[in-house]
């Protein structure tokens, strides 16, 4: 689960990391009040940032500065409702604009290949890490945390020296260790600070001081661990989750909507991906990824069918079940039940092999459901049915 | 011969008194696997599988009493990493963890502990392994197999059944089929599995079934290109149509930042001499094209 910047920053603050103050505004008026607070406190300007779960907000015009409360309200008005890569902006983050002296990149993530937590740092902050990796891979410094002890102080120092943050060594060490602590506290698989920045601030007496702070934050949580962090589930942004995605999640189905016309229902993630690939290979376009999981009963199958049919673009359905734990006859029952209730008539091709396949075949034949023996054949029949539907309409 | 599981497998099932554990332990036994013990803390002294298998409270005790050398874990996600570490500490050499949905950060110290004890972990979130005609440890339906000399390694469950069934239907038997699991943090990688197959005199061809996400297929391909040059090899990669940035069911199946794409994996595999199939049903023909004679 991806978190919005403001929520990610809250987690960092809870772990004691230095993050400049901010407010979240849903309207221009709220943005005006937030800006007033920061400008009154001495900020020269405020920054207004679109809160959407996609990268490249700045380039899309979703990050702007304002020097007065009126300007802040106008800017917020222009950003709210904006479309950034298909996401509508529904809230903005307002904060004091930082006087940046130097930017860095620092992230902690799960490294699959090394089976550990990897810290990645670079003196080239503010740009995407993929760009740095492509243009200048040597500019990225890597350290693996100990599997049991976490990131050790000397490792954090090595990172800081190699990144050129020696002037703020203590703060850099605390932040690097804090990223690992944040990962562990919330079961994050990514905590990225880009930029980590040395900023110029005013001490209470008015004299300028430099401080190392986390200016932006990106946190991705491990979905497998959400159950033990009940508070974090509340951070799931309802605006960012399509209604069908939520319905699927609550029904225990893994569903991802795509753009095509052939609805797919499969048991197992790998087989579901392969089924989509074979639909494409046969000349069709999959409408979704849908894994009903192992051991699915008929009610779950019926639920999955409703979910597929809720997409008006779907004009054919392909069901592919390789029964191991899952019983073919249970699936067949569910399909027949769902078909009796469904509002619109969409051609369906069913292939069920493995456990109780013979019982399933008998049920499907009785119900006059079109079947297929192999996956290739099922894909071809589903594509033909979809094309036939297009020809008829 | 075969790898990981075989006639000398003495199987311990952790979580044998649970619904899944009991069901699959029975299927392993019916396949001919020597199921010597079960472990469920608090149920030591009972007997499972119609009285044929003694249940112990701890792995250490089960190993001492029965000489178990392989473990199969059906413990729920919250306790599974601990079960893995208990197996390693208790002297089990080969540990299969079927459990799905274990948080990645829980697996990091568990994998580390397994390594310190010199044990091997397969999974988690994997279907286990079968050496046809010898032993089955896991949940792969026994009926899809046929004895033979093709080594199969896959990240998936049901997709493995699909591919193995296609081979069996075409008359190509298998030495061992291993599902290594779809999670980001797993004990045995594609590379590890290929290295084991390379040392097995009875494995004469390789089938690799990968999917989008990570770079384990690329790493394994690079090694195979150098060390398995003369071995007939075929592969299938699932997820060619998967969109970027979406987790395709398996926690590890995600294309991020342009990395982990099917295209990158297919390219690496082809460069290493694998024949890459567009459909699992093509795998037998591709192996024969590559010179495999059964």
Coordinates of N, CA and C in Angstrom, one line a residue, chain B residues 96-217:
Chain B
X96 N 10.8 -26.8 3.8 CA 9.8 -26.3 2.8 C 8.8 -25.5 3.6
X97 N 8.6 -24.2 3.2 CA 7.6 -23.4 3.9 C 6.5 -23.0 2.9
X98 N 5.3 -23.6 3.1 CA 4.2 -23.4 2.2 C 3.4 -22.1 2.5
X99 N 3.5 -21.7 3.7 CA 2.7 -20.6 4.2 C 2.8 -19.3 3.3
X100 N 1.6 -18.7 3.1 CA 1.5 -17.5 2.3 C 1.3 -16.3 3.1
X101 N 1.7 -15.1 2.7 CA 1.4 -13.9 3.4 C 2.3 -13.6 4.6
X102 N 3.5 -14.0 4.6 CA 4.5 -13.7 5.6 C 5.1 -12.3 5.3
X103 N 5.0 -11.4 6.3 CA 5.7 -10.1 6.0 C 7.2 -10.2 5.6
X104 N 7.6 -9.5 4.6 CA 9.0 -9.6 4.1 C 10.0 -9.4 5.2
X105 N 9.8 -8.4 6.1 CA 10.8 -8.1 7.1 C 10.9 -9.3 8.2
X106 N 9.9 -10.1 8.3 CA 10.0 -11.3 9.2 C 10.9 -12.3 8.6
X107 N 10.9 -12.4 7.2 CA 11.6 -13.5 6.6 C 13.1 -13.2 6.6
X108 N 13.5 -11.9 6.6 CA 15.0 -11.6 6.5 C 15.8 -12.2 7.6
X109 N 15.4 -12.0 8.9 CA 16.2 -12.8 10.0 C 16.0 -14.3 9.9
X110 N 14.9 -14.7 9.4 CA 14.6 -16.2 9.4 C 15.6 -16.8 8.3
X111 N 15.7 -16.2 7.2 CA 16.6 -16.7 6.1 C 18.0 -16.7 6.6
X112 N 18.4 -15.6 7.3 CA 19.7 -15.5 7.9 C 20.0 -16.7 8.9
X113 N 19.1 -17.0 9.7 CA 19.2 -18.0 10.7 C 19.4 -19.4 10.0
X114 N 18.6 -19.6 9.0 CA 18.7 -20.9 8.3 C 20.1 -21.1 7.7
X115 N 20.6 -20.0 7.2 CA 22.0 -20.0 6.6 C 23.0 -20.3 7.7
X116 N 22.9 -19.7 8.9 CA 23.8 -19.9 10.0 C 23.8 -21.4 10.4
X117 N 22.7 -22.1 10.3 CA 22.6 -23.5 10.7 C 23.0 -24.4 9.6
X118 N 23.3 -23.9 8.4 CA 23.7 -24.7 7.3 C 22.6 -25.4 6.7
X119 N 21.3 -25.0 6.9 CA 20.2 -25.6 6.4 C 19.8 -24.9 5.1
X120 N 18.8 -25.6 4.4 CA 18.3 -24.9 3.2 C 16.8 -24.7 3.3
X121 N 16.3 -23.5 2.9 CA 14.9 -23.2 3.0 C 14.4 -23.1 1.6
X122 N 13.2 -23.7 1.3 CA 12.5 -23.5 0.0 C 11.2 -22.8 0.3
X123 N 10.9 -21.7 -0.3 CA 9.8 -20.8 0.0 C 10.2 -19.7 0.8
X124 N 9.2 -19.0 1.5 CA 7.8 -19.4 1.7 C 7.0 -19.1 0.5
X125 N 5.6 -19.3 0.7 CA 4.6 -19.1 -0.4 C 5.0 -20.0 -1.6
X126 N 5.3 -21.2 -1.3 CA 5.7 -22.1 -2.4 C 4.9 -23.4 -2.4
X127 N 4.8 -24.1 -3.5 CA 4.0 -25.4 -3.5 C 4.9 -26.6 -3.1
X128 N 6.1 -26.4 -2.8 CA 7.0 -27.6 -2.4 C 7.7 -28.2 -3.6
X129 N 8.1 -29.5 -3.5 CA 8.8 -30.2 -4.5 C 8.3 -31.6 -4.6
X130 N 8.4 -32.1 -5.8 CA 8.1 -33.6 -6.0 C 9.2 -34.2 -6.9
X131 N 9.7 -35.3 -6.5 CA 10.6 -36.1 -7.3 C 9.7 -37.3 -7.7
X132 N 9.1 -37.3 -9.0 CA 8.1 -38.3 -9.4 C 8.6 -39.7 -9.1
X133 N 7.7 -40.5 -8.6 CA 8.0 -41.9 -8.3 C 8.8 -42.1 -7.0
X134 N 9.3 -41.0 -6.4 CA 10.1 -41.2 -5.2 C 9.4 -40.5 -4.0
X135 N 9.3 -39.2 -4.1 CA 8.7 -38.6 -2.9 C 8.1 -37.2 -3.3
X136 N 7.0 -36.8 -2.6 CA 6.4 -35.5 -2.8 C 6.4 -34.8 -1.5
X137 N 6.9 -33.6 -1.4 CA 6.9 -32.8 -0.2 C 6.2 -31.4 -0.6
X138 N 4.9 -31.3 -0.3 CA 4.3 -30.1 -0.6 C 2.9 -30.3 -1.1
X139 N 2.4 -29.4 -1.9 CA 0.9 -29.5 -2.3 C 0.7 -29.7 -3.8
X140 N 1.8 -29.9 -4.6 CA 1.6 -30.2 -6.0 C 0.8 -31.5 -6.2
X141 N -0.3 -31.5 -6.9 CA -1.0 -32.7 -7.1 C -0.1 -33.8 -7.7
X142 N -0.1 -34.9 -7.1 CA 0.8 -36.0 -7.5 C 0.5 -36.4 -9.0
X143 N -0.8 -36.3 -9.4 CA -1.2 -36.8 -10.6 C -0.7 -36.1 -11.9
X144 N -0.1 -34.9 -11.7 CA 0.4 -34.2 -12.9 C 1.8 -34.8 -13.3
X145 N 2.4 -35.6 -12.5 CA 3.8 -36.0 -12.7 C 4.0 -37.2 -13.5
X146 N 5.2 -37.4 -14.0 CA 5.7 -38.6 -14.6 C 7.1 -38.7 -14.4
X147 N 7.7 -39.9 -14.1 CA 9.1 -40.1 -13.8 C 9.9 -39.8 -15.1
X148 N 11.0 -39.1 -14.9 CA 11.8 -38.8 -16.0 C 13.1 -38.0 -15.7
X149 N 13.6 -37.2 -16.6 CA 14.9 -36.6 -16.4 C 14.9 -35.1 -16.7
X150 N 13.7 -34.4 -16.7 CA 13.7 -33.0 -16.8 C 13.5 -32.3 -15.4
X151 N 14.4 -31.4 -15.1 CA 14.3 -30.7 -13.9 C 13.5 -29.4 -14.1
X152 N 12.5 -29.2 -13.3 CA 11.6 -28.1 -13.4 C 11.7 -27.2 -12.2
X153 N 11.9 -25.9 -12.4 CA 11.9 -24.9 -11.3 C 11.0 -23.8 -11.7
X154 N 10.2 -23.3 -10.7 CA 9.1 -22.4 -11.0 C 8.9 -21.5 -9.8
X155 N 8.4 -20.2 -10.0 CA 8.1 -19.3 -8.9 C 6.6 -19.5 -8.5
X156 N 5.9 -20.2 -9.3 CA 4.4 -20.2 -9.1 C 3.9 -21.5 -8.6
X157 N 2.6 -21.6 -8.3 CA 1.9 -22.8 -7.9 C 1.2 -23.5 -9.1
X158 N 0.0 -23.0 -9.3 CA -0.9 -23.6 -10.3 C -0.2 -23.5 -11.7
X159 N 0.5 -22.5 -12.0 CA 1.2 -22.4 -13.3 C 2.2 -23.5 -13.4
X160 N 2.8 -23.9 -12.3 CA 3.7 -25.1 -12.4 C 3.0 -26.4 -12.7
X161 N 1.8 -26.5 -12.1 CA 1.0 -27.7 -12.4 C 0.7 -27.8 -13.9
X162 N 0.3 -26.6 -14.4 CA 0.0 -26.4 -15.8 C 1.1 -26.9 -16.7
X163 N 2.3 -26.4 -16.4 CA 3.5 -26.7 -17.3 C 3.9 -28.1 -17.1
X164 N 3.8 -28.7 -15.9 CA 4.2 -30.1 -15.7 C 3.2 -31.0 -16.3
X165 N 2.0 -30.6 -16.2 CA 0.9 -31.5 -16.9 C 1.2 -31.5 -18.4
X166 N 1.5 -30.4 -19.0 CA 1.8 -30.3 -20.4 C 3.0 -31.2 -20.8
X167 N 4.0 -31.3 -19.9 CA 5.1 -32.1 -20.2 C 4.8 -33.6 -20.1
X168 N 4.0 -33.9 -19.0 CA 3.6 -35.3 -18.8 C 2.7 -35.8 -19.9
X169 N 1.8 -34.9 -20.4 CA 0.9 -35.3 -21.5 C 1.8 -35.5 -22.8
X170 N 2.9 -34.8 -22.9 CA 3.7 -35.0 -24.1 C 4.7 -36.1 -23.9
X171 N 4.7 -36.8 -22.7 CA 5.6 -37.9 -22.5 C 6.9 -37.6 -21.9
X172 N 7.1 -36.3 -21.5 CA 8.3 -35.9 -20.9 C 8.2 -36.0 -19.4
X173 N 9.0 -36.9 -18.8 CA 9.0 -37.1 -17.3 C 9.9 -36.1 -16.6
X174 N 9.8 -36.0 -15.3 CA 10.6 -35.0 -14.6 C 11.4 -35.7 -13.5
X175 N 12.6 -35.2 -13.3 CA 13.5 -35.7 -12.2 C 13.0 -35.1 -10.9
X176 N 12.9 -33.8 -10.8 CA 12.3 -33.1 -9.7 C 11.6 -31.8 -10.2
X177 N 10.5 -31.5 -9.6 CA 9.8 -30.2 -9.8 C 9.8 -29.4 -8.5
X178 N 10.4 -28.2 -8.6 CA 10.4 -27.4 -7.4 C 9.7 -26.1 -7.6
X179 N 8.8 -25.7 -6.7 CA 8.3 -24.3 -6.7 C 9.0 -23.5 -5.7
X180 N 9.7 -22.5 -6.1 CA 10.5 -21.7 -5.1 C 9.8 -20.6 -4.4
X181 N 8.6 -20.3 -4.9 CA 7.7 -19.3 -4.1 C 7.7 -18.0 -4.8
X182 N 6.5 -17.3 -4.6 CA 6.3 -16.0 -5.2 C 6.6 -14.8 -4.4
X183 N 7.2 -15.0 -3.2 CA 7.4 -13.8 -2.3 C 8.7 -13.1 -2.6
X184 N 8.9 -11.9 -2.2 CA 10.1 -11.1 -2.4 C 11.3 -11.8 -1.7
X185 N 11.1 -12.3 -0.5 CA 12.3 -12.9 0.2 C 12.0 -14.4 0.3
X186 N 12.8 -15.1 -0.4 CA 12.7 -16.6 -0.4 C 14.1 -17.2 -0.1
X187 N 14.0 -18.5 0.3 CA 15.3 -19.1 0.8 C 16.1 -19.7 -0.4
X188 N 15.4 -20.3 -1.4 CA 16.1 -20.9 -2.5 C 15.7 -20.2 -3.8
X189 N 16.7 -19.7 -4.5 CA 16.5 -18.9 -5.7 C 16.5 -19.8 -6.9
X190 N 16.2 -19.2 -8.1 CA 16.3 -19.9 -9.3 C 17.8 -20.4 -9.5
X191 N 18.7 -19.5 -9.2 CA 20.1 -19.9 -9.4 C 20.5 -21.1 -8.5
X192 N 20.1 -21.1 -7.2 CA 20.4 -22.2 -6.3 C 19.8 -23.5 -6.9
X193 N 18.6 -23.4 -7.4 CA 17.9 -24.6 -8.0 C 18.7 -25.1 -9.2
X194 N 19.1 -24.2 -10.1 CA 19.8 -24.6 -11.3 C 21.2 -25.3 -10.9
X195 N 21.8 -24.7 -9.8 CA 23.1 -25.3 -9.4 C 22.9 -26.7 -8.9
X196 N 21.8 -26.9 -8.2 CA 21.5 -28.3 -7.7 C 21.2 -29.2 -8.8
X197 N 20.4 -28.8 -9.8 CA 20.2 -29.6 -11.0 C 21.4 -29.9 -11.7
X198 N 22.4 -29.0 -11.8 CA 23.6 -29.2 -12.5 C 24.4 -30.3 -11.9
X199 N 24.3 -30.5 -10.6 CA 25.1 -31.6 -10.0 C 24.3 -32.9 -9.9
X200 N 23.1 -32.9 -10.4 CA 22.3 -34.2 -10.4 C 22.5 -34.9 -11.7
X201 N 23.1 -36.1 -11.6 CA 23.4 -36.9 -12.8 C 22.2 -37.3 -13.6
X202 N 21.0 -37.3 -12.9 CA 19.8 -37.8 -13.6 C 19.0 -36.7 -14.2
X203 N 19.4 -35.5 -14.0 CA 18.7 -34.3 -14.6 C 19.4 -34.0 -15.9
X204 N 18.7 -34.1 -17.0 CA 19.4 -33.9 -18.3 C 18.8 -32.8 -19.1
X205 N 17.8 -32.1 -18.6 CA 17.2 -31.0 -19.3 C 16.6 -30.1 -18.2
X206 N 16.4 -28.8 -18.5 CA 15.9 -27.9 -17.5 C 14.7 -27.1 -18.1
X207 N 13.6 -26.9 -17.2 CA 12.5 -26.0 -17.6 C 12.4 -25.0 -16.4
X208 N 12.5 -23.7 -16.8 CA 12.4 -22.7 -15.8 C 11.1 -21.9 -16.1
X209 N 10.3 -21.7 -15.0 CA 9.0 -20.9 -15.2 C 9.1 -19.7 -14.3
X210 N 9.3 -18.6 -14.9 CA 9.4 -17.3 -14.1 C 8.2 -16.4 -14.2
X211 N 8.3 -15.3 -13.6 CA 7.3 -14.3 -13.8 C 7.9 -12.9 -13.5
X212 N 7.2 -11.9 -13.8 CA 7.7 -10.5 -13.7 C 8.1 -10.2 -12.2
X213 N 8.9 -9.2 -12.1 CA 9.4 -8.8 -10.8 C 10.8 -9.3 -10.4
X214 N 11.6 -8.4 -9.8 CA 12.9 -8.8 -9.4 C 13.8 -9.1 -10.5
X215 N 14.9 -9.7 -10.2 CA 15.9 -10.0 -11.3 C 16.5 -11.4 -11.2
X216 N 15.8 -12.3 -10.4 CA 16.3 -13.6 -10.1 C 16.4 -14.5 -11.4
X217 N 15.5 -14.3 -12.3 CA 15.5 -15.0 -13.6 C 16.8 -14.6 -14.4

